[in-house]
Amino acid sequence: MSHANSSATTAAIPRWLRVILPASIILLWLLGASIGGPYFGKVSEVSSNDQTAYLPDSADATRVQELASGFTDDDVLPAVVVFTSSTELDAQQLDTLEAAVADLSQLDAVPDDISPLMPSDDGLAAQAFVPISADAEVGDVVAELSERLEAAAPAGVTAYVTGPAGFTADLSAAFSGIDGVLLLVALLAVFVILIVVYRSLLLPIAVLATSVFALTVALLTVWWLAKAGVLMLSGQTQGILFILVIGAATDYSLLYVSRFREELRHTNDKWRATKNSLRGSFEPILASGGTVIAGLLCLLLSDLKSNSALGPVAAIGIAFAILAALTLLPALLYAFGRAAFWPRRPKYEPEHASGADAAAVEAVTGGWAGLGRRIQRRPRAVWVVSSLVLLAGALGVTQLQAHGVPQSDLVLASSDARDGQAALGEHFPGGSGSPVNVIVEADSLQQAADVLLAHDGIASVSVASDDSVSGSALVTADGISAAGPPGTPTPEPTVVDGQALLQGTLTDAADSAAAEATVTEIRAAYADAGLDALVGGVTATAIDTNAASIHDRNLIIPAVLLVILLILMLLLRSVLAPVLLVLTTVLSFFAALGVAALVFNEVFHFPGADAAVPLYGFVFLVALGIDYNIFLMTRVREETLRFGTREGILRGLAATGGVITSAGLVLAATFAALAVIPILFLAQIAFIVAFGVLLDTFLVRAVLVPALFTDVGRAVWWPSKLARKDIQ
C-alpha cells in the first residue's frame, strides 16, 4: 500500500473511534486487574503442597492413602514433639513435659487424642505425637505449638516440632514470599533492565503494567478454575506462573515496542504507527507464544499431577501475556505516543517515510550488523567452535544427581523441623511419626507383619485397632499385644472390607536414602512371598514420585521436541531450518544443564536434585529458547525474500539483535528471581533457566545459528522455493 493510500485509509477511520477503542481496552484491563488483584493473597485457599495428592491414581502410595482413611483419621496431620536434654530427664521434668503436651489439646486445631509422652531408652529425650487438623493453618498451629512447648520446657530441655506437620509448616513459610518478595524482586529486576535499555521512565512503567495486568487476570482465571476443581495448584506452580507471565509478557512487549519505535520514525501518525506495529509483531508474538503454549501443554501427558497441572496453568498465563502485549500495550503506547520514549523520543524522519527503504538502510548498520559480517567471513569455523563450547558444557550432565532429595532438604533456609528430625534420630527410630503403611488382607496379617519385622530397617510394627489409647496395637512375631500399660486388654485389629492396616516404624529418617531402600526391599519381599500388600507412606510417596518423574521425562521431552519441530516447519515453510534450530536449542539445553550440575555440586553443594528438574528445565528452556529463534528467523525469512539468504541472515540479525538481547536479559532476570524463594527445586530451576537463556541469547541465537545458516546457505530453506532459487 502506498503512503497516500495508507493515509487515506487512516483518515477514513473516525477520530472518535481512535479514542474510544484504546480507552475501552485500557479500561477493560483495569477492570480485570482490579478484580484479580486481591487474589494474590488467596492462592493458599485453593492450593496444596501434599505430594501424594499429585501422584497417579494407580500408584501404590496413592491407593494406600485412600484405603488408610478407613482405619485412621485422615483429617489430621501428625506432628512429632521431641524434647532433648544433655542430662537424663528426671521424673519431675517428665511430668512437666507430659503436662505441657497434654495442654496442647486446648488449641482448637489439636484434637484430644494426643499420644502419651514416651521417654527414650537413653533417658535423654522424650517424644509425643500431636495430631493437627488438616484444614487448619498448619504453619500457624506449628508455630503456636513450638512457642508453648519452649515456654513450658524446664531449664536445659530443648523442644522441637517435626514430622509431617513440621515439614509442611516449613514449606508454607518458604512459599509465603511468593506473593510479595518474589513479585517485588522480579518486577524490580525487569524495571532496572528496561530503564538501562530505553533510558526512559514512562516506557518501562507501561511495559511493567502490561506484565502485571496479564499476571493478575491470569491468576484470577486460574484461581477460579482451581476452586472449581478443574486445575490443581501448588506453591511451586504458583511461583513458576508468576515468573513465566512476567518474563513472557515483557519479552512480547519488547518486540512490539521495537516495531512501534521504528514506525514512529516513518510516520507522524501514531494511529498508523500502531496499526503497522501490530501487523509486524502479530505473527512473531503469536507464533512464539503459541509454541510455548504447545510445549507446556505436552505436560498433560505426565503421570504426575503436579506436572500435568502446571501445563494448563502456565499455558493460561502465556495466553494472557500474548493478549496483553497485543492489546493493552498498543493501547497504552497509542495514548502516550512519542512521549512514552521521553527523553529519547524517536524523531519523525520524512526521508524514511517510505518504510521499506528505511528498513533496508537501518538493518545493515550498527553493532549487530558488524557481528554478522564478522561471522560471515568464516561461518564454518564459528559454528564449529560454538558447538564445541556447548558440547564441553554438556559433559557435566553426567554429574547431575537428579534422583530426588530428602524432604528435610527441600527448604534451603533454617528449618526447625529438620533440626527436630536430627534430634529425633539420635534418640528414637528415625522414622518415628512417618511410618510405612501397609494394607493387607486381614487373614494374612501376621505373615505380612513378619515380613516387616524381618527387615533391619524396621524398628517396630503396629496394626490399626480399637485401642482407645493409641488407636493401634503392637505386632511381634508372637502375635498382637496392647500398646498401652501392662495389663491392658489385647485389642482387636480394625478390619475394613477384609483388609487391615499395618504400620512399620523405620529405623532411618523417612526421607532418607536408607529408608527408601528399606521400602523398596519390603515391596520386593511381599512380591516374592506372594502377598497382596500395598505399601505406602511418606517414603513410598517419594519413591513413587521419582518413578513417575522419570517416566514423564522420557515421554514428554520427545513430545515437546516433535510439537515444536512441527510448528517451526509450518511457520518457516521449511524442514531443514526447523531441524537445525531444534538441534541447536537442545545442545544449548544440555550445556546449561551440564554447567548447572557442576555448580550445584561444587559451588552450592546441594544434596541432589528432584527428578523433575531436568524435565522442567527442558520445557522452559526449549520452548523459550525457540521463542528467540522465532523472533530471529521470521525476520530472516522476511529479509531473505527480498535480499537472498546470506544478506537476509545479516539483516535479520541486525534488525532483531537489540530487542532479543533485551528480552533475554529480562527473562533471565525474572527466572533468577525464583531463587529468593528458599526452596531447592525453585533455586535449581532458577539457575538452569536463567543461565540457559543467557547462553541461548548471546551464543546460540547471536553466533551459532547465524553462522550455521550462513554456511548451509539457501539449502536451509529446503524444500521451499527459497532453497531452489535464491534472490541475488
Coordinates of N, CA and C in Angstrom, one line a residue, residues 128-300:
A128 N 6.3 -37.3 71.7 CA 4.8 -37.5 71.7 C 4.3 -37.1 70.3
F129 N 3.2 -37.7 69.9 CA 2.6 -37.5 68.6 C 1.3 -36.6 68.9
V130 N 1.3 -35.4 68.2 CA 0.2 -34.5 68.3 C -0.5 -34.3 67.0
P131 N -1.7 -34.7 66.9 CA -2.5 -34.6 65.6 C -2.9 -33.1 65.4
I132 N -2.8 -32.6 64.2 CA -3.3 -31.3 63.9 C -4.3 -31.4 62.8
S133 N -5.4 -30.7 62.9 CA -6.5 -30.7 61.9 C -5.9 -30.3 60.6
A134 N -6.2 -31.1 59.6 CA -5.6 -30.9 58.2 C -6.2 -29.6 57.6
D135 N -7.4 -29.2 58.0 CA -8.0 -27.9 57.4 C -7.5 -26.7 58.2
A136 N -6.6 -26.8 59.2 CA -6.1 -25.7 59.9 C -5.0 -25.1 59.2
E137 N -4.6 -23.8 59.5 CA -3.4 -23.2 59.0 C -2.2 -23.9 59.7
V138 N -1.6 -24.9 59.1 CA -0.6 -25.8 59.8 C 0.6 -25.0 60.2
G139 N 1.0 -24.0 59.4 CA 2.1 -23.2 59.8 C 1.9 -22.4 61.1
D140 N 0.7 -21.8 61.2 CA 0.4 -21.1 62.4 C 0.3 -22.0 63.6
V141 N -0.3 -23.2 63.4 CA -0.5 -24.1 64.5 C 0.8 -24.6 65.0
V142 N 1.7 -25.0 64.1 CA 3.1 -25.5 64.5 C 3.8 -24.4 65.2
A143 N 3.7 -23.1 64.8 CA 4.4 -22.0 65.5 C 3.9 -21.9 66.9
E144 N 2.5 -22.1 67.1 CA 1.9 -22.0 68.4 C 2.4 -23.1 69.3
L145 N 2.5 -24.3 68.7 CA 3.0 -25.5 69.5 C 4.4 -25.2 70.0
S146 N 5.2 -24.8 69.1 CA 6.6 -24.5 69.4 C 6.8 -23.5 70.5
E147 N 6.0 -22.4 70.4 CA 6.0 -21.3 71.4 C 5.6 -21.9 72.8
R148 N 4.5 -22.6 72.8 CA 4.0 -23.1 74.1 C 5.0 -24.1 74.7
L149 N 5.5 -25.0 73.9 CA 6.4 -26.0 74.4 C 7.8 -25.5 74.9
E150 N 8.3 -24.5 74.2 CA 9.5 -23.9 74.6 C 9.3 -23.1 75.9
A151 N 8.2 -22.5 76.1 CA 7.9 -21.8 77.3 C 7.7 -22.7 78.5
A152 N 7.2 -23.9 78.2 CA 6.9 -24.8 79.3 C 8.1 -25.7 79.6
A153 N 9.0 -25.9 78.7 CA 10.1 -26.8 78.9 C 11.0 -26.4 80.1
P154 N 11.4 -27.3 81.0 CA 12.3 -26.9 82.1 C 13.7 -26.5 81.6
A155 N 14.4 -25.8 82.4 CA 15.8 -25.3 82.0 C 16.6 -26.5 81.6
G156 N 17.3 -26.3 80.5 CA 18.2 -27.3 79.9 C 17.5 -28.3 79.0
V157 N 16.2 -28.2 78.8 CA 15.5 -29.0 77.9 C 15.1 -28.2 76.6
T158 N 15.4 -28.8 75.4 CA 15.1 -28.2 74.2 C 13.9 -28.9 73.5
A159 N 12.9 -28.1 73.0 CA 11.7 -28.6 72.4 C 11.8 -28.4 70.9
Y160 N 11.3 -29.4 70.1 CA 11.2 -29.4 68.7 C 9.8 -29.8 68.3
V161 N 9.4 -29.3 67.1 CA 8.2 -29.8 66.5 C 8.6 -30.3 65.1
T162 N 8.5 -31.5 64.8 CA 8.9 -32.1 63.5 C 7.9 -33.0 62.9
G163 N 8.2 -33.9 62.1 CA 7.3 -34.8 61.5 C 6.6 -34.2 60.3
P164 N 5.6 -34.8 59.7 CA 4.9 -34.3 58.6 C 4.3 -32.9 58.8
A165 N 3.8 -32.6 59.9 CA 3.3 -31.2 60.2 C 4.4 -30.2 60.2
G166 N 5.5 -30.6 60.8 CA 6.6 -29.7 60.9 C 7.2 -29.3 59.5
F167 N 7.3 -30.3 58.7 CA 7.9 -30.0 57.3 C 6.8 -29.3 56.5
T168 N 5.6 -29.5 56.7 CA 4.5 -28.8 56.0 C 4.6 -27.3 56.4
A169 N 4.8 -27.1 57.6 CA 4.9 -25.7 58.1 C 6.1 -25.0 57.5
D170 N 7.2 -25.7 57.4 CA 8.4 -25.1 56.7 C 8.2 -24.8 55.3
L171 N 7.5 -25.7 54.6 CA 7.2 -25.4 53.2 C 6.3 -24.2 53.0
S172 N 5.3 -24.1 53.9 CA 4.3 -23.0 53.9 C 5.1 -21.7 54.1
A173 N 6.0 -21.7 55.1 CA 6.8 -20.5 55.4 C 7.6 -20.1 54.2
A174 N 8.2 -21.1 53.5 CA 9.1 -20.8 52.4 C 8.3 -20.2 51.2
F175 N 7.1 -20.7 51.0 CA 6.3 -20.3 49.9 C 5.6 -19.0 50.2
S176 N 5.6 -18.5 51.4 CA 4.9 -17.3 51.8 C 5.4 -16.1 51.1
G177 N 6.6 -16.1 50.6 CA 7.2 -14.9 50.0 C 6.8 -14.8 48.5
I178 N 6.0 -15.7 48.0 CA 5.7 -15.7 46.5 C 4.9 -14.5 46.2
D179 N 3.9 -14.2 46.9 CA 3.0 -13.0 46.6 C 3.7 -11.7 46.8
G180 N 4.7 -11.6 47.7 CA 5.4 -10.4 48.0 C 6.8 -10.3 47.5
V181 N 7.7 -11.0 48.1 CA 9.1 -10.8 47.8 C 9.4 -11.2 46.3
L182 N 8.9 -12.4 45.9 CA 9.2 -12.8 44.5 C 8.7 -11.8 43.5
L183 N 7.5 -11.4 43.6 CA 7.0 -10.4 42.6 C 7.8 -9.1 42.7
L184 N 8.1 -8.6 43.9 CA 8.8 -7.4 44.0 C 10.2 -7.5 43.4
V185 N 10.9 -8.6 43.7 CA 12.3 -8.7 43.1 C 12.2 -8.9 41.6
A186 N 11.3 -9.7 41.1 CA 11.2 -9.9 39.6 C 10.8 -8.5 38.9
L187 N 9.9 -7.8 39.5 CA 9.5 -6.5 38.8 C 10.6 -5.5 38.9
L188 N 11.3 -5.5 40.0 CA 12.4 -4.5 40.2 C 13.5 -4.8 39.2
A189 N 13.8 -6.1 39.0 CA 14.9 -6.5 38.1 C 14.5 -6.1 36.7
V190 N 13.3 -6.4 36.3 CA 12.8 -6.0 35.0 C 12.8 -4.5 34.8
F191 N 12.4 -3.8 35.8 CA 12.3 -2.3 35.7 C 13.7 -1.7 35.5
V192 N 14.7 -2.2 36.2 CA 16.1 -1.7 36.1 C 16.6 -2.0 34.7
I193 N 16.4 -3.2 34.2 CA 16.9 -3.5 32.8 C 16.2 -2.6 31.8
L194 N 14.9 -2.4 31.9 CA 14.2 -1.6 30.9 C 14.7 -0.1 31.0
I195 N 15.0 0.3 32.2 CA 15.5 1.7 32.3 C 16.8 1.8 31.6
V196 N 17.7 0.8 31.8 CA 19.0 0.9 31.2 C 18.9 0.8 29.7
V197 N 18.0 -0.1 29.2 CA 17.8 -0.3 27.7 C 17.2 0.9 27.1
Y198 N 16.2 1.4 27.6 CA 15.4 2.5 26.9 C 15.8 3.9 27.5
R199 N 16.4 4.0 28.6 CA 16.7 5.3 29.2 C 15.5 6.2 29.2
S200 N 14.4 5.6 29.6 CA 13.1 6.3 29.7 C 12.4 5.8 31.0
L201 N 11.5 6.6 31.5 CA 10.8 6.2 32.7 C 9.4 5.7 32.4
L202 N 8.7 6.4 31.5 CA 7.4 6.1 31.2 C 7.2 4.7 30.5
L203 N 8.1 4.5 29.6 CA 8.0 3.2 28.8 C 8.2 2.0 29.7
P204 N 9.2 1.9 30.5 CA 9.2 0.7 31.4 C 8.0 0.6 32.3
I205 N 7.4 1.7 32.7 CA 6.1 1.6 33.5 C 5.0 1.0 32.7
A206 N 4.9 1.4 31.4 CA 3.9 0.8 30.5 C 4.1 -0.7 30.3
V207 N 5.4 -1.1 30.1 CA 5.7 -2.5 29.9 C 5.4 -3.3 31.1
L208 N 5.8 -2.8 32.3 CA 5.5 -3.5 33.5 C 4.1 -3.6 33.8
A209 N 3.3 -2.5 33.5 CA 1.9 -2.6 33.7 C 1.2 -3.7 32.8
T210 N 1.7 -3.8 31.6 CA 1.3 -4.9 30.7 C 1.5 -6.2 31.4
S211 N 2.7 -6.4 31.9 CA 3.0 -7.7 32.5 C 2.2 -8.0 33.8
V212 N 2.1 -7.0 34.6 CA 1.4 -7.2 35.9 C -0.1 -7.4 35.6
F213 N -0.7 -6.7 34.7 CA -2.1 -6.8 34.4 C -2.4 -8.2 33.8
A214 N -1.4 -8.7 32.9 CA -1.6 -10.0 32.3 C -1.5 -11.1 33.4
L215 N -0.6 -10.9 34.4 CA -0.5 -11.9 35.5 C -1.7 -11.8 36.4
T216 N -2.2 -10.7 36.7 CA -3.4 -10.5 37.6 C -4.6 -11.2 37.0
V217 N -4.9 -11.0 35.7 CA -6.1 -11.6 35.1 C -5.8 -13.1 34.9
A218 N -4.6 -13.5 34.6 CA -4.3 -15.0 34.5 C -4.5 -15.6 35.9
L219 N -4.1 -15.0 37.0 CA -4.2 -15.5 38.3 C -5.7 -15.6 38.7
L220 N -6.5 -14.6 38.3 CA -7.9 -14.7 38.6 C -8.6 -15.9 37.9
T221 N -8.2 -16.1 36.6 CA -8.7 -17.2 35.9 C -8.3 -18.6 36.5
V222 N -7.1 -18.7 36.8 CA -6.5 -19.9 37.4 C -7.2 -20.2 38.7
W223 N -7.3 -19.1 39.5 CA -7.9 -19.3 40.9 C -9.3 -19.9 40.8
W224 N -10.1 -19.4 40.0 CA -11.5 -19.9 39.9 C -11.5 -21.3 39.3
L225 N -10.6 -21.6 38.4 CA -10.6 -23.0 37.8 C -10.1 -24.0 38.9
A226 N -9.1 -23.5 39.7 CA -8.7 -24.4 40.8 C -9.8 -24.5 41.9
K227 N -10.5 -23.5 42.1 CA -11.7 -23.5 43.1 C -12.7 -24.5 42.6
A228 N -12.9 -24.6 41.3 CA -13.9 -25.5 40.7 C -13.4 -26.9 40.6
G229 N -12.1 -27.1 40.9 CA -11.5 -28.5 40.8 C -11.1 -28.8 39.4
V230 N -11.1 -27.9 38.5 CA -10.6 -28.1 37.2 C -9.1 -28.2 37.1
L231 N -8.4 -27.4 37.9 CA -6.9 -27.4 37.9 C -6.5 -27.6 39.3
M232 N -5.2 -28.0 39.5 CA -4.6 -28.2 40.8 C -3.5 -27.2 40.9
L233 N -3.3 -26.5 42.0 CA -2.3 -25.5 42.3 C -1.4 -25.9 43.4
S234 N -0.2 -25.6 43.4 CA 0.8 -25.7 44.5 C 1.6 -24.5 44.5
G235 N 2.3 -24.3 45.6 CA 3.2 -23.2 45.7 C 4.2 -23.1 44.6
Q236 N 4.7 -24.3 44.2 CA 5.7 -24.4 43.2 C 5.1 -23.9 41.8
T237 N 3.9 -24.4 41.5 CA 3.2 -24.0 40.3 C 2.9 -22.5 40.3
Q238 N 2.5 -21.9 41.4 CA 2.2 -20.5 41.6 C 3.5 -19.7 41.3
G239 N 4.6 -20.1 41.9 CA 5.8 -19.3 41.6 C 6.2 -19.3 40.2
I240 N 6.2 -20.5 39.5 CA 6.5 -20.5 38.1 C 5.6 -19.7 37.2
L241 N 4.3 -19.8 37.6 CA 3.3 -19.0 36.8 C 3.6 -17.5 36.9
F242 N 3.9 -17.0 38.1 CA 4.3 -15.6 38.2 C 5.4 -15.2 37.4
I243 N 6.5 -16.0 37.4 CA 7.7 -15.6 36.7 C 7.5 -15.8 35.2
L244 N 6.9 -16.8 34.8 CA 6.7 -17.1 33.4 C 5.8 -16.0 32.7
V245 N 4.8 -15.5 33.4 CA 3.9 -14.5 32.8 C 4.7 -13.2 32.7
I246 N 5.3 -12.8 33.8 CA 6.1 -11.5 33.8 C 7.2 -11.5 32.7
G247 N 7.9 -12.6 32.7 CA 9.0 -12.7 31.7 C 8.5 -12.7 30.2
A248 N 7.5 -13.6 30.0 CA 7.0 -13.7 28.6 C 6.3 -12.4 28.2
A249 N 5.4 -11.8 29.0 CA 4.7 -10.6 28.6 C 5.7 -9.5 28.4
T250 N 6.8 -9.4 29.1 CA 7.8 -8.4 28.9 C 8.5 -8.6 27.6
D251 N 8.8 -9.9 27.3 CA 9.5 -10.2 26.0 C 8.6 -9.8 24.8
Y252 N 7.4 -10.2 24.9 CA 6.5 -9.9 23.8 C 6.3 -8.4 23.7
S253 N 6.3 -7.7 24.8 CA 6.1 -6.2 24.8 C 7.3 -5.6 24.2
L254 N 8.5 -6.1 24.4 CA 9.7 -5.5 23.9 C 9.7 -5.6 22.4
L255 N 9.2 -6.7 21.8 CA 9.2 -6.9 20.4 C 8.2 -5.8 19.8
Y256 N 7.1 -5.6 20.4 CA 6.1 -4.6 19.9 C 6.7 -3.2 20.1
V257 N 7.4 -2.9 21.2 CA 8.0 -1.6 21.4 C 9.0 -1.3 20.3
S258 N 9.8 -2.3 19.9 CA 10.8 -2.1 18.9 C 10.1 -1.7 17.6
R259 N 9.1 -2.4 17.2 CA 8.3 -2.1 16.0 C 7.7 -0.7 16.1
F260 N 7.1 -0.4 17.2 CA 6.4 0.9 17.3 C 7.4 2.1 17.2
R261 N 8.6 1.9 17.9 CA 9.6 3.0 17.8 C 10.1 3.1 16.3
E262 N 10.2 2.0 15.6 CA 10.7 2.1 14.2 C 9.6 2.8 13.4
E263 N 8.3 2.5 13.6 CA 7.3 3.1 12.8 C 7.1 4.6 13.1
L264 N 7.4 5.0 14.3 CA 7.3 6.4 14.6 C 8.3 7.2 13.9
R265 N 9.4 6.6 13.4 CA 10.4 7.3 12.6 C 9.8 7.4 11.1
H266 N 8.9 6.6 10.7 CA 8.5 6.5 9.4 C 7.1 7.3 9.2
T267 N 6.4 7.6 10.3 CA 5.2 8.2 10.1 C 4.9 9.2 11.3
N268 N 4.2 10.2 11.0 CA 3.9 11.2 12.1 C 2.5 10.9 12.7
D269 N 1.8 9.9 12.2 CA 0.5 9.5 12.6 C 0.6 8.3 13.6
K270 N 0.3 8.5 14.8 CA 0.5 7.4 15.8 C -0.5 6.3 15.6
W271 N -1.7 6.6 15.0 CA -2.6 5.5 14.7 C -2.1 4.6 13.7
R272 N -1.5 5.2 12.6 CA -0.9 4.4 11.6 C 0.3 3.6 12.1
A273 N 1.1 4.3 13.0 CA 2.2 3.6 13.6 C 1.8 2.4 14.4
T274 N 0.7 2.5 15.1 CA 0.2 1.4 15.9 C -0.3 0.3 15.0
K275 N -1.0 0.6 14.0 CA -1.6 -0.4 13.0 C -0.4 -1.2 12.4
N276 N 0.6 -0.5 11.9 CA 1.7 -1.1 11.3 C 2.6 -1.9 12.2
S277 N 2.7 -1.5 13.5 CA 3.4 -2.2 14.5 C 2.7 -3.5 14.8
L278 N 1.4 -3.5 14.9 CA 0.7 -4.7 15.2 C 0.8 -5.7 14.1
R279 N 0.8 -5.1 12.8 CA 0.9 -6.0 11.7 C 2.3 -6.7 11.7
G280 N 3.3 -6.0 12.0 CA 4.7 -6.5 12.0 C 5.0 -7.4 13.2
S281 N 4.3 -7.2 14.3 CA 4.7 -8.0 15.5 C 3.7 -9.1 15.8
F282 N 2.5 -9.1 15.2 CA 1.4 -10.0 15.5 C 1.9 -11.5 15.2
E283 N 2.5 -11.7 14.0 CA 2.8 -13.1 13.7 C 3.9 -13.7 14.6
P284 N 5.1 -12.9 14.8 CA 6.1 -13.5 15.7 C 5.7 -13.7 17.1
I285 N 4.9 -12.7 17.6 CA 4.4 -12.9 19.0 C 3.5 -14.0 19.2
L286 N 2.5 -14.1 18.2 CA 1.6 -15.2 18.3 C 2.3 -16.6 18.1
A287 N 3.2 -16.6 17.1 CA 3.9 -17.9 16.9 C 4.8 -18.3 18.1
S288 N 5.5 -17.3 18.7 CA 6.3 -17.6 19.8 C 5.5 -18.0 21.0
G289 N 4.5 -17.3 21.3 CA 3.6 -17.7 22.4 C 2.9 -19.0 22.2
G290 N 2.5 -19.2 20.9 CA 1.8 -20.5 20.6 C 2.7 -21.7 20.8
T291 N 4.0 -21.5 20.4 CA 5.0 -22.5 20.6 C 5.2 -22.9 22.0
V292 N 5.3 -21.8 22.9 CA 5.5 -22.1 24.3 C 4.2 -22.8 24.9
I293 N 3.0 -22.3 24.5 CA 1.8 -23.0 25.0 C 1.8 -24.4 24.5
A294 N 2.1 -24.7 23.3 CA 2.1 -26.1 22.8 C 3.1 -27.0 23.6
G295 N 4.3 -26.4 23.9 CA 5.2 -27.1 24.7 C 4.8 -27.4 26.1
L296 N 4.1 -26.4 26.7 CA 3.6 -26.5 28.0 C 2.5 -27.6 28.1
L297 N 1.6 -27.6 27.1 CA 0.5 -28.5 27.1 C 1.0 -29.9 27.0
C298 N 2.2 -30.2 26.5 CA 2.7 -31.5 26.5 C 2.8 -32.1 27.9
L299 N 2.9 -31.2 28.9 CA 2.9 -31.7 30.3 C 1.7 -32.5 30.7
L300 N 0.6 -32.3 29.9 CA -0.6 -33.0 30.2 C -0.4 -34.5 30.0

